[in-house]
Tab-separated table of C-alpha atoms in Angstrom:
chain	number	residue	atom	x	y	z
A	16	MET	CA	-0.014	0.033	0.025
A	17	ARG	CA	2.896	2.311	0.857
A	18	ILE	CA	4.439	1.847	-2.523
A	19	LEU	CA	1.119	2.625	-4.231
A	20	TRP	CA	0.717	5.947	-2.327
A	21	GLY	CA	4.370	6.767	-3.158
A	22	PHE	CA	3.767	6.176	-6.840
A	23	LEU	CA	0.510	8.322	-6.738
A	24	SER	CA	2.302	10.998	-4.889
A	25	GLY	CA	5.176	10.945	-7.435
A	26	LEU	CA	2.680	11.050	-10.288
A	27	VAL	CA	0.817	13.926	-8.992
A	28	PHE	CA	4.196	15.756	-8.363
A	29	GLY	CA	5.346	14.966	-11.926
A	30	LEU	CA	2.078	16.160	-13.448
A	31	GLY	CA	2.405	19.404	-11.488
A	32	LEU	CA	5.864	19.892	-12.904
A	33	VAL	CA	4.788	19.305	-16.369
A	34	ILE	CA	1.606	21.441	-16.152
A	35	SER	CA	3.439	24.351	-14.470
A	36	GLY	CA	6.212	24.312	-17.227
A	37	MET	CA	9.020	23.339	-14.699
A	38	ALA	CA	9.911	20.342	-17.018
A	39	ASP	CA	10.937	22.915	-19.614
A	40	PRO	CA	14.514	24.122	-19.012
A	41	ALA	CA	13.999	27.223	-21.190
A	42	LYS	CA	11.293	28.317	-18.729
A	43	VAL	CA	13.590	27.781	-15.811
A	44	LEU	CA	16.537	29.557	-17.467
A	45	ASN	CA	14.313	32.444	-18.419
A	46	PHE	CA	13.349	32.783	-14.778
A	47	LEU	CA	17.020	32.807	-13.787
A	48	ASP	CA	17.926	35.404	-16.565
A	49	LEU	CA	17.128	38.646	-14.681
A	50	ALA	CA	18.890	40.809	-17.200
A	51	GLY	CA	17.476	39.254	-20.342
A	52	SER	CA	14.080	37.669	-21.139
A	53	TRP	CA	13.081	37.211	-17.480
A	54	ASP	CA	9.976	35.226	-17.046
A	55	PRO	CA	8.429	35.616	-13.464
A	56	SER	CA	5.742	32.967	-13.772
A	57	LEU	CA	7.992	30.430	-12.025
A	58	ALA	CA	7.838	32.502	-8.900
A	59	PHE	CA	4.035	31.926	-8.818
A	60	VAL	CA	4.672	28.093	-9.184
A	61	MET	CA	7.211	28.248	-6.240
A	62	GLY	CA	4.945	30.571	-4.150
A	63	GLY	CA	1.979	28.161	-4.619
A	64	ALA	CA	4.078	25.142	-3.720
A	65	THR	CA	5.277	26.928	-0.611
A	66	VAL	CA	1.765	27.811	0.526
A	67	THR	CA	0.610	24.320	-0.227
A	68	ALA	CA	3.398	22.802	1.742
A	69	PHE	CA	2.973	25.218	4.714
A	70	ILE	CA	-0.899	24.383	4.971
A	71	GLY	CA	-0.060	20.706	4.432
A	72	TYR	CA	2.517	20.535	7.242
A	73	ARG	CA	0.293	22.374	9.572
A	74	LEU	CA	-2.454	19.730	9.075
A	75	VAL	CA	0.051	16.848	9.178
A	76	TRP	CA	1.660	17.931	12.448
A	77	ARG	CA	-1.744	17.733	14.280
A	78	ARG	CA	-1.580	13.863	13.702
A	79	PRO	CA	0.230	11.674	16.385
A	80	ALA	CA	1.828	9.822	13.523
A	81	PRO	CA	1.951	9.609	9.747
A	82	VAL	CA	-0.693	7.577	7.993
A	83	LEU	CA	1.643	5.117	6.506
A	84	ASP	CA	4.340	4.864	9.134
A	85	GLN	CA	4.746	4.602	12.902
A	86	THR	CA	6.577	7.815	13.431
A	87	PHE	CA	7.668	10.982	11.642
A	88	ASP	CA	11.127	10.906	10.100
A	89	ILE	CA	12.470	14.330	11.149
A	90	PRO	CA	16.172	15.219	10.414
A	91	ARG	CA	18.136	15.666	13.568
A	92	ASN	CA	21.008	17.764	11.980
A	93	ARG	CA	19.804	21.505	11.929
A	94	SER	CA	23.266	22.972	11.453
A	95	ILE	CA	24.218	25.033	8.472
A	96	ASP	CA	27.648	23.757	7.731
A	97	ARG	CA	30.171	23.584	4.790
A	98	PRO	CA	28.845	20.335	3.202
A	99	LEU	CA	25.268	21.884	3.179
A	100	LEU	CA	26.432	25.207	1.682
A	101	THR	CA	28.725	23.406	-0.891
A	102	GLY	CA	25.925	21.115	-1.971
A	103	ALA	CA	23.519	23.986	-2.167
A	104	ALA	CA	25.984	25.926	-4.281
A	105	LEU	CA	26.701	22.986	-6.554
A	106	PHE	CA	22.893	22.369	-6.984
A	107	GLY	CA	22.329	25.990	-7.858
A	108	ILE	CA	25.127	26.127	-10.340
A	109	GLY	CA	23.910	23.024	-11.989
A	110	TRP	CA	20.392	24.344	-12.097
A	111	GLY	CA	21.530	27.594	-13.589
A	112	ILE	CA	23.625	25.870	-16.261
A	113	GLY	CA	21.199	23.112	-17.268
A	114	GLY	CA	17.900	24.622	-16.390
A	115	PHE	CA	16.946	21.298	-14.678
A	116	CYS	CA	16.753	20.214	-11.055
A	117	PRO	CA	16.456	16.554	-10.396
A	118	GLY	CA	12.581	16.264	-10.166
A	119	PRO	CA	11.873	18.178	-13.451
A	120	ALA	CA	14.745	16.338	-15.179
A	121	TRP	CA	13.122	12.920	-14.653
A	122	THR	CA	9.824	14.287	-15.764
A	123	ALA	CA	11.279	15.751	-18.899
A	124	LEU	CA	13.189	12.463	-19.718
A	125	PRO	CA	10.373	10.901	-21.793
A	126	LEU	CA	10.376	14.052	-23.981
A	127	LEU	CA	13.912	12.927	-25.203
A	128	ALA	CA	15.289	16.510	-25.372
A	129	PRO	CA	19.079	16.351	-25.939
A	130	GLY	CA	19.729	18.376	-22.820
A	131	THR	CA	17.760	15.927	-20.659
A	132	LEU	CA	19.523	13.020	-22.156
A	133	ILE	CA	22.846	14.507	-21.087
A	134	PHE	CA	21.712	15.964	-17.799
A	135	VAL	CA	20.111	12.886	-16.199
A	136	PRO	CA	23.116	10.587	-16.754
A	137	MET	CA	25.567	13.242	-15.599
A	138	MET	CA	23.393	13.784	-12.488
A	139	LEU	CA	23.481	10.085	-11.782
A	140	VAL	CA	27.333	10.027	-12.243
A	141	GLY	CA	27.581	13.014	-9.945
A	142	LEU	CA	25.426	11.313	-7.240
A	143	TRP	CA	27.561	8.184	-7.556
A	144	ILE	CA	30.821	10.146	-7.217
A	145	GLY	CA	29.533	12.088	-4.288
A	146	GLY	CA	28.509	8.758	-2.574
A	147	ARG	CA	31.979	7.326	-3.237
A	148	ILE	CA	33.690	10.340	-1.737
A	149	LYS	CA	31.499	10.188	1.393
A	150	ALA	CA	31.938	6.431	1.743
A	151	ALA	CA	35.704	6.723	1.390
A	152	GLY	CA	35.908	9.267	4.145
A	153	LEU	CA	37.611	11.764	1.913
A	154	LEU	CA	35.744	14.525	3.675
A	155	ASP	CA	35.423	15.209	7.353
A	156	ALA	CA	32.361	16.309	9.227
A	157	LYS	CA	33.022	19.906	8.322
A	158	GLY	CA	33.349	19.025	4.539
A	159	THR	CA	37.077	19.582	4.179
A	160	ALA	CA	39.394	17.245	2.508
A	161	THR	CA	41.168	14.820	4.923
């Protein structure tokens, strides 16, 4: 049952990305191009998502436990450290260069756009390399090379 709900949630998320235009890298790049052909419509998509998430969390936190699990899975680490900032910067740079973040990239993959066919495999390679670096202990807790 949990897998079915996960699939349906992902399907709704993906449909939202396609309908909002976030699966189109040109729309994302135009949003990021403040000095050129700036397209502010993506701000409304992000604002709508933020309001929806805010209301959803307020409703969910009233429950003693999630519907499909025993307890809420809440991250314990709340610190803003070098690995977090480095990862955020790399994510932002990749988003700015390619016009994709991971969710919309997966949704745009069936469109077989050349940019998507390059971005998704390289994203997977980057995830794999990042996992190897972490597993090998090449970075300490502060994100510096050891």
